[in-house]
Each structure stands twice: as C-alpha cells, then as structure tokens.
Tab-separated table of C-alpha atoms in Angstrom:
chain	number	residue	atom	x	y	z
P	30	MET	CA	0.000	0.000	0.000
P	31	THR	CA	1.334	3.453	-0.925
P	32	SER	CA	1.000	5.904	1.900
P	33	ARG	CA	-0.623	9.265	1.242
P	34	PRO	CA	1.287	12.482	1.970
P	35	GLY	CA	1.258	13.106	5.689
P	36	ARG	CA	-0.198	9.688	6.405
P	37	PRO	CA	1.840	6.856	7.970
P	38	LYS	CA	2.348	3.805	5.794
P	39	ASP	CA	0.621	0.566	6.724
P	40	SER	CA	2.911	-1.030	9.315
P	41	LEU	CA	0.802	-4.188	9.466
P	42	ALA	CA	1.413	-4.675	5.745
P	43	ASP	CA	5.128	-4.137	6.378
P	44	TRP	CA	5.089	-6.798	9.102
P	45	LEU	CA	3.228	-9.320	6.974
P	46	LEU	CA	5.810	-8.903	4.198
P	47	LEU	CA	8.740	-9.145	6.613
P	48	ARG	CA	7.413	-11.933	8.834
P	49	PRO	CA	8.065	-14.941	6.526
P	50	GLU	CA	11.515	-13.630	5.601
P	51	ILE	CA	12.929	-13.361	9.127
P	52	SER	CA	15.867	-15.671	9.847
P	53	TRP	CA	14.882	-16.750	13.329
P	54	PRO	CA	17.811	-17.873	15.496
P	55	SER	CA	18.413	-21.436	16.574
P	56	TRP	CA	18.313	-22.193	20.282
P	57	ARG	CA	19.610	-24.925	22.539
P	58	GLY	CA	17.990	-24.213	25.824
P	59	ALA	CA	17.124	-26.132	28.927
P	60	SER	CA	14.199	-28.531	28.834
P	61	PRO	CA	10.903	-27.136	30.127
P	62	VAL	CA	10.402	-27.623	33.843
P	63	SER	CA	7.595	-29.689	35.300
P	64	GLY	CA	4.776	-28.281	37.338
P	65	ALA	CA	2.729	-25.108	37.077
P	66	PRO	CA	4.498	-22.128	35.544
P	67	ALA	CA	5.150	-19.098	37.700
P	68	SER	CA	3.816	-15.682	36.816
P	69	GLY	CA	6.209	-13.803	39.105
P	70	GLY	CA	8.235	-12.068	36.410
P	71	PHE	CA	5.201	-10.921	34.443
P	72	ARG	CA	3.358	-9.980	37.617
P	73	ASN	CA	6.282	-7.833	38.767
P	74	PHE	CA	6.505	-6.254	35.312
P	75	PHE	CA	2.872	-5.152	35.281
P	76	MET	CA	3.054	-3.902	38.858
P	77	ALA	CA	6.203	-1.890	38.167
P	78	THR	CA	5.095	-0.409	34.847
P	79	ARG	CA	1.547	0.483	35.923
P	80	GLY	CA	1.800	0.502	39.688
P	81	GLU	CA	0.172	3.186	41.772
P	82	ARG	CA	-0.670	5.415	38.790
P	83	ASP	CA	-3.440	2.960	37.846
P	84	SER	CA	-4.153	0.609	40.713
P	85	GLU	CA	-7.469	-0.535	39.241
P	86	GLY	CA	-5.930	-1.201	35.830
P	87	THR	CA	-3.055	-3.063	37.452
P	88	ALA	CA	-5.452	-5.302	39.351
P	89	GLN	CA	-7.369	-5.975	36.118
P	90	VAL	CA	-4.315	-6.958	34.091
P	91	LEU	CA	-3.110	-9.210	36.919
P	92	THR	CA	-6.481	-10.945	36.874
P	93	ALA	CA	-6.062	-11.439	33.115
P	94	LEU	CA	-2.559	-12.794	33.697
P	95	ASP	CA	-3.902	-15.398	36.112
P	96	MET	CA	-6.473	-16.373	33.504
P	97	ALA	CA	-3.783	-16.704	30.834
P	98	PHE	CA	-1.686	-18.947	33.052
P	99	THR	CA	-4.668	-21.127	33.880
P	100	ASP	CA	-5.428	-21.494	30.173
P	101	ALA	CA	-1.759	-22.330	29.534
P	102	GLU	CA	-1.798	-25.052	32.173
P	103	GLN	CA	-4.806	-26.547	30.416
P	104	GLY	CA	-2.914	-26.579	27.109
P	105	ARG	CA	-5.442	-24.462	25.232
P	106	PRO	CA	-4.660	-23.281	21.689
P	107	LEU	CA	-3.987	-19.571	21.314
P	108	THR	CA	-6.913	-17.937	19.520
P	109	PHE	CA	-8.361	-14.471	19.218
P	110	ALA	CA	-11.326	-15.594	21.318
P	111	LEU	CA	-8.962	-16.585	24.128
P	112	MET	CA	-7.127	-13.261	23.936
P	113	ALA	CA	-10.454	-11.419	23.897
P	114	LYS	CA	-11.431	-13.205	27.105
P	115	TRP	CA	-8.274	-11.919	28.790
P	116	GLN	CA	-8.814	-8.460	27.306
P	117	ARG	CA	-12.266	-8.232	28.840
P	118	ALA	CA	-10.568	-8.595	32.218
P	119	VAL	CA	-7.829	-6.099	31.243
P	120	LEU	CA	-10.305	-3.413	30.179
P	121	GLY	CA	-13.002	-4.225	32.720
P	122	HIS	CA	-15.894	-4.504	30.289
P	123	ASP	CA	-17.609	-7.189	28.243
P	124	ARG	CA	-17.710	-5.555	24.818
P	125	VAL	CA	-14.338	-6.567	23.389
P	126	GLY	CA	-14.014	-7.550	19.753
P	127	PHE	CA	-11.609	-7.226	16.866
P	128	ARG	CA	-11.076	-3.570	15.957
P	129	THR	CA	-13.292	-2.195	13.199
P	130	MET	CA	-11.064	0.650	11.990
P	131	PRO	CA	-7.380	1.207	11.172
P	132	ALA	CA	-5.337	1.692	14.327
P	133	PHE	CA	-2.427	3.930	15.237
P	134	ALA	CA	0.414	3.712	17.762
P	135	LYS	CA	3.695	5.378	18.703
P	136	GLY	CA	2.184	8.823	18.540
P	137	GLY	CA	0.731	8.139	15.114
P	138	ARG	CA	4.023	7.025	13.580
P	139	GLU	CA	2.706	3.506	12.976
P	140	ARG	CA	-0.614	2.772	11.287
P	141	TYR	CA	-2.154	-0.708	11.204
P	142	GLY	CA	-4.526	-1.228	8.307
P	143	LEU	CA	-7.704	-3.247	8.239
P	144	ALA	CA	-8.961	-5.527	5.460
P	145	PRO	CA	-11.749	-8.118	5.290
P	146	ASP	CA	-9.272	-10.906	6.062
P	147	THR	CA	-7.241	-9.173	8.808
P	148	GLN	CA	-8.813	-11.090	11.681
P	149	ALA	CA	-8.481	-14.412	9.828
P	150	LEU	CA	-4.805	-13.673	9.156
P	151	PHE	CA	-4.301	-12.908	12.831
P	152	GLU	CA	-5.938	-16.191	13.807
P	153	HIS	CA	-3.587	-18.030	11.448
P	154	CYS	CA	-0.543	-16.290	12.909
P	155	LEU	CA	-1.646	-17.163	16.433
P	156	SER	CA	-1.972	-20.821	15.443
P	157	GLU	CA	1.703	-20.766	14.429
P	158	SER	CA	2.673	-20.287	18.070
P	159	LEU	CA	2.765	-24.105	18.054
P	160	GLN	CA	4.910	-24.405	14.895
P	161	PRO	CA	6.979	-27.528	15.669
P	162	ASP	CA	10.099	-26.642	13.653
P	163	LEU	CA	10.666	-23.222	15.253
P	164	PRO	CA	12.349	-22.861	18.675
P	165	LEU	CA	10.219	-21.633	21.550
P	166	PRO	CA	11.946	-18.214	21.973
P	167	SER	CA	11.338	-17.437	18.301
P	168	ARG	CA	7.719	-18.587	18.429
P	169	ALA	CA	7.112	-16.521	21.549
P	170	ALA	CA	8.822	-13.468	20.053
P	171	ARG	CA	6.846	-13.773	16.829
P	172	THR	CA	3.529	-14.124	18.678
P	173	TYR	CA	4.351	-11.050	20.746
P	174	LEU	CA	5.130	-9.047	17.614
P	175	ASP	CA	2.054	-10.392	15.826
P	176	SER	CA	-0.062	-9.063	18.673
P	177	LEU	CA	1.616	-5.663	18.558
P	178	PHE	CA	1.431	-5.159	14.802
P	179	PHE	CA	-1.999	-6.635	14.140
P	180	HIS	CA	-3.139	-4.401	17.003
P	181	PRO	CA	-6.342	-6.436	17.296
P	182	PHE	CA	-8.089	-4.459	20.028
P	183	GLU	CA	-9.236	-0.873	20.213
P	184	ASP	CA	-7.309	-0.433	23.466
P	185	GLY	CA	-4.728	-2.238	25.591
P	186	ASN	CA	-2.736	-3.919	22.815
P	187	ALA	CA	0.637	-3.667	24.570
P	188	ARG	CA	-0.837	-5.524	27.535
P	189	ALA	CA	-2.473	-8.042	25.204
P	190	ALA	CA	0.862	-8.727	23.512
P	191	MET	CA	2.580	-9.317	26.852
P	192	LEU	CA	-0.187	-11.672	27.957
P	193	ALA	CA	0.149	-13.632	24.703
P	194	LEU	CA	3.891	-13.894	25.277
P	195	ALA	CA	3.368	-15.127	28.832
P	196	PHE	CA	0.849	-17.691	27.600
P	197	VAL	CA	3.067	-19.136	24.846
P	198	LEU	CA	5.947	-19.627	27.272
P	199	ALA	CA	3.790	-20.967	30.097
P	200	ARG	CA	2.007	-23.448	27.854
P	201	GLU	CA	5.362	-25.219	27.491
P	202	GLY	CA	6.212	-25.016	31.185
P	203	VAL	CA	8.767	-22.233	30.873
P	204	LEU	CA	9.378	-19.914	33.811
P	205	LEU	CA	10.524	-16.310	33.452
P	206	ASP	CA	11.577	-14.291	36.454
P	207	GLN	CA	12.828	-11.241	34.531
P	208	ILE	CA	10.673	-9.347	32.033
P	209	HIS	CA	11.952	-5.765	32.134
P	210	PRO	CA	14.775	-6.344	29.588
P	211	LEU	CA	12.029	-6.867	26.985
P	212	GLN	CA	10.695	-3.348	27.468
P	213	THR	CA	11.733	-1.415	24.374
P	214	THR	CA	10.033	0.000	21.297
P	215	ARG	CA	9.427	-2.507	18.508
P	216	TRP	CA	8.992	-1.572	14.848
P	217	ALA	CA	7.104	-3.514	12.198
P	218	ASP	CA	9.839	-3.223	9.555
P	219	ASP	CA	12.754	-4.216	11.810
P	220	ALA	CA	13.825	-7.796	11.053
P	221	GLU	CA	16.989	-7.466	13.140
P	222	GLY	CA	14.926	-6.281	16.089
P	223	ALA	CA	12.675	-9.325	15.772
P	224	THR	CA	15.605	-11.744	15.848
P	225	ASP	CA	17.189	-9.816	18.719
P	226	LEU	CA	13.964	-10.240	20.685
P	227	ALA	CA	14.084	-14.012	20.135
P	228	VAL	CA	17.728	-14.116	21.242
P	229	LEU	CA	16.924	-12.097	24.351
P	230	LEU	CA	14.016	-14.385	25.208
P	231	GLY	CA	16.330	-17.379	24.891
P	232	ILE	CA	18.764	-15.743	27.305
P	233	LEU	CA	16.013	-14.946	29.804
P	234	ILE	CA	14.578	-18.457	29.579
P	235	THR	CA	17.980	-20.036	30.148
P	236	ALA	CA	18.725	-17.689	33.056
P	237	ALA	CA	15.383	-18.447	34.686
P	238	GLU	CA	15.927	-22.195	34.314
P	239	ARG	CA	19.171	-21.779	36.246
P	240	ARG	CA	17.298	-19.986	39.038
P	241	PRO	CA	14.333	-22.319	39.605
P	242	SER	CA	13.848	-21.240	43.187
P	243	ARG	CA	13.419	-17.630	42.049
P	244	GLY	CA	11.267	-18.494	39.053
P	245	ARG	CA	8.650	-20.404	40.996
P	246	GLN	CA	5.928	-18.884	43.051
P	247	SER	CA	5.994	-19.672	46.744
C-alpha cells in the first residue's frame, strides 16, 4: 500500500511482508520444567510499569494474567477468542471484539490497516505459536510481535501482547523471572529487532531455568 502524503504507511502490511523472511535464530535451551508455571516475572513487570498510577488497571491486568496462566496449564490453543477473554478482564468490560477501523500507535508514527481478512490472518498467525520446527523463543517473540502489529483491540494492545507472550511460554512449562529487559520499542519493519527479541528471550529463559527457586511462586 502506498501511503498518502502526511499519512503513515501501513505497518501491518510491512510486518506481513517481513514476517516470513525473518531468519529466526536457533536455540539450545534447557528442557521445560515440570509443574505449574510461575507468573512472578510478568506480575512484577505489570506492577512496576503500571503501579500506583493505575491501581485498578493493574489489578485488572493481573487478573487477566492469572487467567492466561490457567489457560496455559490446560494446554489451550492460542486464539483471538482466548485473547479477547483476557482483554475483557484487562479493560473491565464485556464488549471486546476485533477492531473495526485502522489503528495507530507510537504517537501516530505507525498505522495498522484493516482488510476483510485481517482477523483471519491474525488467527492463522496465532496458530503458528505451536509451529513444531521453530524454537520456543522465536515462536514466543513472533507471537508477541504479531499481537503488537496486528493491534487487534481498540485499546490495551501492549498488555495483550505481553499476555500472549506469557501464555506461549507458560504453555510449554517455561518460567521467566525477569521481564523488564524486553521493554523497548518494537517496529514492524525491523527484522533485526525481531531476531534480537528471540535471542533475548532465549537468554532470559535459560537464566530463569538456572534460578528455579526464584522463578517459581511460593
């Protein structure tokens, strides 16, 4: 799509072109641990980034996080309907659906277009969170970026992306006790940034596996 003068180009279109061309890194990490995954790292992240400035919103996203971890323990597939269930808890209302208009982020510097098949494409991308020939850090990174750049909801997409990331890791029994290193701006046309995110996730997963007593909830 050619952008009009003064109008941001379609960053979702950029991501969909870039996505299949990314050379995702290999990974030789520790085996997933047994037992219920801990939400400590994600819980601390949401509390630190939202904290006292939005105590009600923090409580809501923590409720959604608990829901995501319960769904992960049950081995559910990642779908838009599942994410919408979490998002209802995040936003505190029942009317949550796929956005009906183009969306904007980063102060209007990124625009995410909307076509008749956008939701179906998003569903397909979410299903690839189980792609068997791609390492877990890359699958988790890609799902996180899918959620950011499809921007499926009218509000709260950064939180939705983090919940999807937590779910993909937890579904395979992976514990993370550090989340803050992930907090940086991501761009839809940045292939190197996407691979760097997968590498960083691999490092955080490996580090958490070496600190099982810190990764687990008491």
